[in-house]
């Protein structure tokens, strides 16, 4: 379905105050907005919280009644951008300039990942050592439990945790300069990636 047509349907449901409208809005825009917010705040959990908070505020205030279908995407990204800037200012943190690449990736994810982004992620995953790649695929992409991956590979739970941490660190390095892709890959994975 064409993006503009889909946005028209979402807005019609939102204007009627139907929960199905929020569900459709969330399914279509949540992930790309989190990637976008993450490029500002540099923290997946904060990015998720900011996006959820903005979506709820917009719903509660009935703002969608004034949004045109062709402008829904721009409207949402602008709202989230301002929320991120406010968040950074409240914490007295510098607002790093957002690269065109981050915005492009977030916009394209709203339509679905483009082939180039998928290829870049696959290439980075392919460069990981086999066991590390299998752990990253199992835990992050297939959303399996650590224990399940450990049993499949015949290794300990601690080995899975270690390989996952090393894999994430290596992926971050391999996707350096493409933080939007890294955020997209890690978005569902909530553990600290810390170093």
PDB file of C-alpha atoms in Angstrom:
ATOM      1  CA  UNK A   1       0.000   0.000   0.000  1.00  0.00           C
ATOM      2  CA  UNK A   2       1.289   3.453  -0.900  1.00  0.00           C
ATOM      3  CA  UNK A   3       2.670   5.373   2.098  1.00  0.00           C
ATOM      4  CA  UNK A   4       0.480   8.461   1.566  1.00  0.00           C
ATOM      5  CA  UNK A   5      -2.654   6.305   1.317  1.00  0.00           C
ATOM      6  CA  UNK A   6      -1.680   4.408   4.465  1.00  0.00           C
ATOM      7  CA  UNK A   7      -1.161   7.695   6.337  1.00  0.00           C
ATOM      8  CA  UNK A   8      -4.622   8.852   5.227  1.00  0.00           C
ATOM      9  CA  UNK A   9      -6.167   5.728   6.760  1.00  0.00           C
ATOM     10  CA  UNK A  10      -4.179   6.121   9.983  1.00  0.00           C
ATOM     11  CA  UNK A  11      -5.212   9.765  10.353  1.00  0.00           C
ATOM     12  CA  UNK A  12      -8.869   8.937   9.695  1.00  0.00           C
ATOM     13  CA  UNK A  13      -8.800   6.422  12.565  1.00  0.00           C
ATOM     14  CA  UNK A  14      -6.954   8.853  14.843  1.00  0.00           C
ATOM     15  CA  UNK A  15      -9.450  11.629  14.127  1.00  0.00           C
ATOM     16  CA  UNK A  16     -12.248   9.249  15.134  1.00  0.00           C
ATOM     17  CA  UNK A  17     -10.266   8.594  18.359  1.00  0.00           C
ATOM     18  CA  UNK A  18     -10.088   4.877  17.565  1.00  0.00           C
ATOM     19  CA  UNK A  19      -7.337   2.870  19.233  1.00  0.00           C
ATOM     20  CA  UNK A  20      -6.749   1.077  15.934  1.00  0.00           C
ATOM     21  CA  UNK A  21      -5.347   4.384  14.687  1.00  0.00           C
ATOM     22  CA  UNK A  22      -2.731   4.457  17.445  1.00  0.00           C
ATOM     23  CA  UNK A  23      -1.880   0.817  16.787  1.00  0.00           C
ATOM     24  CA  UNK A  24      -1.393   1.511  13.071  1.00  0.00           C
ATOM     25  CA  UNK A  25       0.607   4.681  13.801  1.00  0.00           C
ATOM     26  CA  UNK A  26       2.827   2.782  16.226  1.00  0.00           C
ATOM     27  CA  UNK A  27       3.425  -0.080  13.773  1.00  0.00           C
ATOM     28  CA  UNK A  28       4.334   2.265  10.940  1.00  0.00           C
ATOM     29  CA  UNK A  29       6.359   4.968  12.701  1.00  0.00           C
ATOM     30  CA  UNK A  30       7.634   3.748  16.084  1.00  0.00           C
ATOM     31  CA  UNK A  31      10.866   2.068  14.923  1.00  0.00           C
ATOM     32  CA  UNK A  32      11.978   4.783  12.492  1.00  0.00           C
ATOM     33  CA  UNK A  33      11.231   7.474  15.076  1.00  0.00           C
ATOM     34  CA  UNK A  34      13.291   5.615  17.696  1.00  0.00           C
ATOM     35  CA  UNK A  35      16.215   5.353  15.256  1.00  0.00           C
ATOM     36  CA  UNK A  36      15.867   9.064  14.556  1.00  0.00           C
ATOM     37  CA  UNK A  37      15.641   9.994  18.271  1.00  0.00           C
ATOM     38  CA  UNK A  38      18.536   7.672  19.088  1.00  0.00           C
ATOM     39  CA  UNK A  39      20.799   9.606  16.752  1.00  0.00           C
ATOM     40  CA  UNK A  40      20.212  12.655  18.965  1.00  0.00           C
ATOM     41  CA  UNK A  41      20.166  11.213  22.479  1.00  0.00           C
ATOM     42  CA  UNK A  42      22.574   8.293  21.836  1.00  0.00           C
ATOM     43  CA  UNK A  43      20.601   5.957  24.098  1.00  0.00           C
ATOM     44  CA  UNK A  44      18.070   3.423  22.805  1.00  0.00           C
ATOM     45  CA  UNK A  45      16.011   3.302  26.011  1.00  0.00           C
ATOM     46  CA  UNK A  46      15.768   7.112  26.205  1.00  0.00           C
ATOM     47  CA  UNK A  47      14.893   7.258  22.511  1.00  0.00           C
ATOM     48  CA  UNK A  48      12.100   4.714  23.009  1.00  0.00           C
ATOM     49  CA  UNK A  49      10.769   6.607  26.033  1.00  0.00           C
ATOM     50  CA  UNK A  50      10.807   9.938  24.187  1.00  0.00           C
ATOM     51  CA  UNK A  51       8.965   8.543  21.163  1.00  0.00           C
ATOM     52  CA  UNK A  52       6.333   6.783  23.273  1.00  0.00           C
ATOM     53  CA  UNK A  53       5.815   9.909  25.359  1.00  0.00           C
ATOM     54  CA  UNK A  54       5.333  12.087  22.263  1.00  0.00           C
ATOM     55  CA  UNK A  55       2.891   9.653  20.649  1.00  0.00           C
ATOM     56  CA  UNK A  56       0.797   9.528  23.818  1.00  0.00           C
ATOM     57  CA  UNK A  57       0.825  13.336  24.187  1.00  0.00           C
ATOM     58  CA  UNK A  58      -0.291  13.811  20.587  1.00  0.00           C
ATOM     59  CA  UNK A  59      -3.101  11.295  21.091  1.00  0.00           C
ATOM     60  CA  UNK A  60      -4.256  12.791  24.377  1.00  0.00           C
ATOM     61  CA  UNK A  61      -4.264  16.349  22.998  1.00  0.00           C
ATOM     62  CA  UNK A  62      -6.126  15.317  19.827  1.00  0.00           C
ATOM     63  CA  UNK A  63      -3.489  16.979  17.660  1.00  0.00           C
ATOM     64  CA  UNK A  64      -3.942  14.568  14.752  1.00  0.00           C
ATOM     65  CA  UNK A  65      -7.157  16.331  13.707  1.00  0.00           C
ATOM     66  CA  UNK A  66      -5.035  19.167  12.284  1.00  0.00           C
ATOM     67  CA  UNK A  67      -2.425  17.055  10.474  1.00  0.00           C
ATOM     68  CA  UNK A  68      -2.658  16.507   6.721  1.00  0.00           C
ATOM     69  CA  UNK A  69      -2.010  12.975   5.462  1.00  0.00           C
ATOM     70  CA  UNK A  70       0.874  14.061   3.251  1.00  0.00           C
ATOM     71  CA  UNK A  71       2.531  15.764   6.219  1.00  0.00           C
ATOM     72  CA  UNK A  72       2.165  13.039   8.874  1.00  0.00           C
ATOM     73  CA  UNK A  73       5.710  11.723   8.512  1.00  0.00           C
ATOM     74  CA  UNK A  74       7.331  15.189   8.575  1.00  0.00           C
ATOM     75  CA  UNK A  75       5.113  16.218  11.476  1.00  0.00           C
ATOM     76  CA  UNK A  76       6.095  13.198  13.597  1.00  0.00           C
ATOM     77  CA  UNK A  77       9.812  13.542  12.879  1.00  0.00           C
ATOM     78  CA  UNK A  78       9.666  17.270  13.727  1.00  0.00           C
ATOM     79  CA  UNK A  79       7.850  16.625  17.022  1.00  0.00           C
ATOM     80  CA  UNK A  80      10.397  13.979  18.005  1.00  0.00           C
ATOM     81  CA  UNK A  81      13.316  16.208  16.968  1.00  0.00           C
ATOM     82  CA  UNK A  82      12.087  19.006  19.256  1.00  0.00           C
ATOM     83  CA  UNK A  83      11.493  16.541  22.103  1.00  0.00           C
ATOM     84  CA  UNK A  84      15.084  15.294  21.739  1.00  0.00           C
ATOM     85  CA  UNK A  85      16.518  18.814  21.683  1.00  0.00           C
ATOM     86  CA  UNK A  86      14.504  19.719  24.802  1.00  0.00           C
ATOM     87  CA  UNK A  87      15.692  16.522  26.512  1.00  0.00           C
ATOM     88  CA  UNK A  88      19.319  17.399  25.711  1.00  0.00           C
ATOM     89  CA  UNK A  89      18.902  21.005  26.891  1.00  0.00           C
ATOM     90  CA  UNK A  90      17.349  19.913  30.215  1.00  0.00           C
ATOM     91  CA  UNK A  91      20.417  17.767  30.811  1.00  0.00           C
ATOM     92  CA  UNK A  92      22.752  20.485  29.553  1.00  0.00           C
ATOM     93  CA  UNK A  93      24.126  18.166  26.888  1.00  0.00           C
ATOM     94  CA  UNK A  94      25.329  19.280  23.490  1.00  0.00           C
ATOM     95  CA  UNK A  95      23.046  18.581  20.602  1.00  0.00           C
ATOM     96  CA  UNK A  96      25.151  16.857  17.991  1.00  0.00           C
ATOM     97  CA  UNK A  97      24.213  17.784  14.452  1.00  0.00           C
ATOM     98  CA  UNK A  98      22.108  15.107  12.826  1.00  0.00           C
ATOM     99  CA  UNK A  99      23.600  13.814   9.627  1.00  0.00           C
ATOM    100  CA  UNK A 100      21.489  13.477   6.533  1.00  0.00           C
ATOM    101  CA  UNK A 101      22.251   9.746   6.682  1.00  0.00           C
ATOM    102  CA  UNK A 102      20.453   9.347  10.032  1.00  0.00           C
ATOM    103  CA  UNK A 103      17.387  11.141   8.770  1.00  0.00           C
ATOM    104  CA  UNK A 104      17.425   9.186   5.494  1.00  0.00           C
ATOM    105  CA  UNK A 105      17.644   5.861   7.315  1.00  0.00           C
ATOM    106  CA  UNK A 106      14.802   6.765   9.655  1.00  0.00           C
ATOM    107  CA  UNK A 107      12.598   7.926   6.774  1.00  0.00           C
ATOM    108  CA  UNK A 108      13.332   4.818   4.727  1.00  0.00           C
ATOM    109  CA  UNK A 109      12.499   2.549   7.640  1.00  0.00           C
ATOM    110  CA  UNK A 110       9.070   4.173   7.692  1.00  0.00           C
ATOM    111  CA  UNK A 111       8.655   2.651   4.226  1.00  0.00           C
ATOM    112  CA  UNK A 112      10.727  -0.417   5.188  1.00  0.00           C
ATOM    113  CA  UNK A 113      14.452  -0.872   5.059  1.00  0.00           C
ATOM    114  CA  UNK A 114      15.954  -0.246   1.675  1.00  0.00           C
ATOM    115  CA  UNK A 115      18.118  -2.891   0.034  1.00  0.00           C
ATOM    116  CA  UNK A 116      21.320  -0.907   0.604  1.00  0.00           C
ATOM    117  CA  UNK A 117      20.765  -0.749   4.376  1.00  0.00           C
ATOM    118  CA  UNK A 118      19.938  -4.453   4.549  1.00  0.00           C
ATOM    119  CA  UNK A 119      23.069  -5.229   2.537  1.00  0.00           C
ATOM    120  CA  UNK A 120      25.229  -3.105   4.884  1.00  0.00           C
ATOM    121  CA  UNK A 121      23.847  -4.880   7.966  1.00  0.00           C
ATOM    122  CA  UNK A 122      24.272  -8.322   6.366  1.00  0.00           C
ATOM    123  CA  UNK A 123      27.813  -7.467   5.338  1.00  0.00           C
ATOM    124  CA  UNK A 124      28.712  -6.370   8.880  1.00  0.00           C
ATOM    125  CA  UNK A 125      27.148  -9.506  10.369  1.00  0.00           C
ATOM    126  CA  UNK A 126      29.026 -11.626   7.834  1.00  0.00           C
ATOM    127  CA  UNK A 127      32.336 -10.219   9.054  1.00  0.00           C
ATOM    128  CA  UNK A 128      31.796 -11.527  12.595  1.00  0.00           C
ATOM    129  CA  UNK A 129      33.388 -14.830  13.636  1.00  0.00           C
ATOM    130  CA  UNK A 130      30.914 -17.707  13.101  1.00  0.00           C
ATOM    131  CA  UNK A 131      30.014 -18.385  16.740  1.00  0.00           C
ATOM    132  CA  UNK A 132      29.717 -14.684  17.506  1.00  0.00           C
ATOM    133  CA  UNK A 133      27.500 -14.196  14.446  1.00  0.00           C
ATOM    134  CA  UNK A 134      25.272 -17.101  15.488  1.00  0.00           C
ATOM    135  CA  UNK A 135      24.906 -15.633  18.997  1.00  0.00           C
ATOM    136  CA  UNK A 136      24.098 -12.142  17.647  1.00  0.00           C
ATOM    137  CA  UNK A 137      21.599 -13.566  15.145  1.00  0.00           C
ATOM    138  CA  UNK A 138      19.973 -15.767  17.757  1.00  0.00           C
ATOM    139  CA  UNK A 139      19.622 -13.207  20.535  1.00  0.00           C
ATOM    140  CA  UNK A 140      19.165  -9.926  18.658  1.00  0.00           C
ATOM    141  CA  UNK A 141      17.477 -10.855  15.400  1.00  0.00           C
ATOM    142  CA  UNK A 142      15.598 -14.045  16.224  1.00  0.00           C
ATOM    143  CA  UNK A 143      14.872 -12.840  19.785  1.00  0.00           C
ATOM    144  CA  UNK A 144      15.793 -16.172  21.363  1.00  0.00           C
ATOM    145  CA  UNK A 145      16.577 -16.516  25.043  1.00  0.00           C
ATOM    146  CA  UNK A 146      20.258 -16.692  26.019  1.00  0.00           C
ATOM    147  CA  UNK A 147      19.708 -20.188  27.387  1.00  0.00           C
ATOM    148  CA  UNK A 148      18.192 -21.364  24.096  1.00  0.00           C
ATOM    149  CA  UNK A 149      21.143 -20.038  22.081  1.00  0.00           C
ATOM    150  CA  UNK A 150      23.599 -21.578  24.560  1.00  0.00           C
ATOM    151  CA  UNK A 151      21.938 -24.991  24.149  1.00  0.00           C
ATOM    152  CA  UNK A 152      21.910 -24.715  20.343  1.00  0.00           C
ATOM    153  CA  UNK A 153      25.616 -23.894  20.253  1.00  0.00           C
ATOM    154  CA  UNK A 154      26.628 -26.227  23.069  1.00  0.00           C
ATOM    155  CA  UNK A 155      28.226 -23.441  25.111  1.00  0.00           C
ATOM    156  CA  UNK A 156      27.643 -21.932  28.547  1.00  0.00           C
ATOM    157  CA  UNK A 157      25.304 -19.053  29.280  1.00  0.00           C
ATOM    158  CA  UNK A 158      28.298 -16.881  30.168  1.00  0.00           C
ATOM    159  CA  UNK A 159      29.904 -17.663  26.808  1.00  0.00           C
ATOM    160  CA  UNK A 160      26.745 -16.469  25.034  1.00  0.00           C
ATOM    161  CA  UNK A 161      26.777 -13.229  27.048  1.00  0.00           C
ATOM    162  CA  UNK A 162      30.470 -12.675  26.319  1.00  0.00           C
ATOM    163  CA  UNK A 163      30.133 -13.421  22.589  1.00  0.00           C
ATOM    164  CA  UNK A 164      27.100 -11.144  22.375  1.00  0.00           C
ATOM    165  CA  UNK A 165      28.947  -8.273  24.057  1.00  0.00           C
ATOM    166  CA  UNK A 166      31.949  -8.767  21.758  1.00  0.00           C
ATOM    167  CA  UNK A 167      29.707  -9.050  18.700  1.00  0.00           C
ATOM    168  CA  UNK A 168      27.853  -5.838  19.518  1.00  0.00           C
ATOM    169  CA  UNK A 169      31.136  -4.035  20.094  1.00  0.00           C
ATOM    170  CA  UNK A 170      32.488  -5.293  16.760  1.00  0.00           C
ATOM    171  CA  UNK A 171      29.271  -4.404  14.907  1.00  0.00           C
ATOM    172  CA  UNK A 172      29.403  -0.904  16.346  1.00  0.00           C
ATOM    173  CA  UNK A 173      32.918  -0.584  14.942  1.00  0.00           C
ATOM    174  CA  UNK A 174      32.014  -2.131  11.563  1.00  0.00           C
ATOM    175  CA  UNK A 175      29.032   0.213  11.202  1.00  0.00           C
ATOM    176  CA  UNK A 176      30.949   3.289  12.381  1.00  0.00           C
ATOM    177  CA  UNK A 177      29.615   6.338  10.592  1.00  0.00           C
ATOM    178  CA  UNK A 178      26.316   4.503  10.079  1.00  0.00           C
ATOM    179  CA  UNK A 179      24.987   4.820  13.616  1.00  0.00           C
ATOM    180  CA  UNK A 180      21.412   4.772  12.336  1.00  0.00           C
ATOM    181  CA  UNK A 181      21.934   1.260  10.996  1.00  0.00           C
ATOM    182  CA  UNK A 182      23.512   0.155  14.264  1.00  0.00           C
ATOM    183  CA  UNK A 183      20.600   1.648  16.247  1.00  0.00           C
ATOM    184  CA  UNK A 184      18.125  -0.078  13.969  1.00  0.00           C
ATOM    185  CA  UNK A 185      19.872  -3.396  14.480  1.00  0.00           C
ATOM    186  CA  UNK A 186      20.005  -2.997  18.257  1.00  0.00           C
ATOM    187  CA  UNK A 187      16.654  -1.345  18.871  1.00  0.00           C
ATOM    188  CA  UNK A 188      14.852  -4.383  20.217  1.00  0.00           C
ATOM    189  CA  UNK A 189      17.809  -5.444  22.299  1.00  0.00           C
ATOM    190  CA  UNK A 190      17.521  -3.623  25.631  1.00  0.00           C
ATOM    191  CA  UNK A 191      20.636  -4.621  27.539  1.00  0.00           C
ATOM    192  CA  UNK A 192      23.408  -2.077  27.948  1.00  0.00           C
ATOM    193  CA  UNK A 193      25.899  -2.384  25.122  1.00  0.00           C
ATOM    194  CA  UNK A 194      28.438  -0.674  27.347  1.00  0.00           C
ATOM    195  CA  UNK A 195      32.140  -0.623  27.170  1.00  0.00           C
TER     196      UNK A 195
END
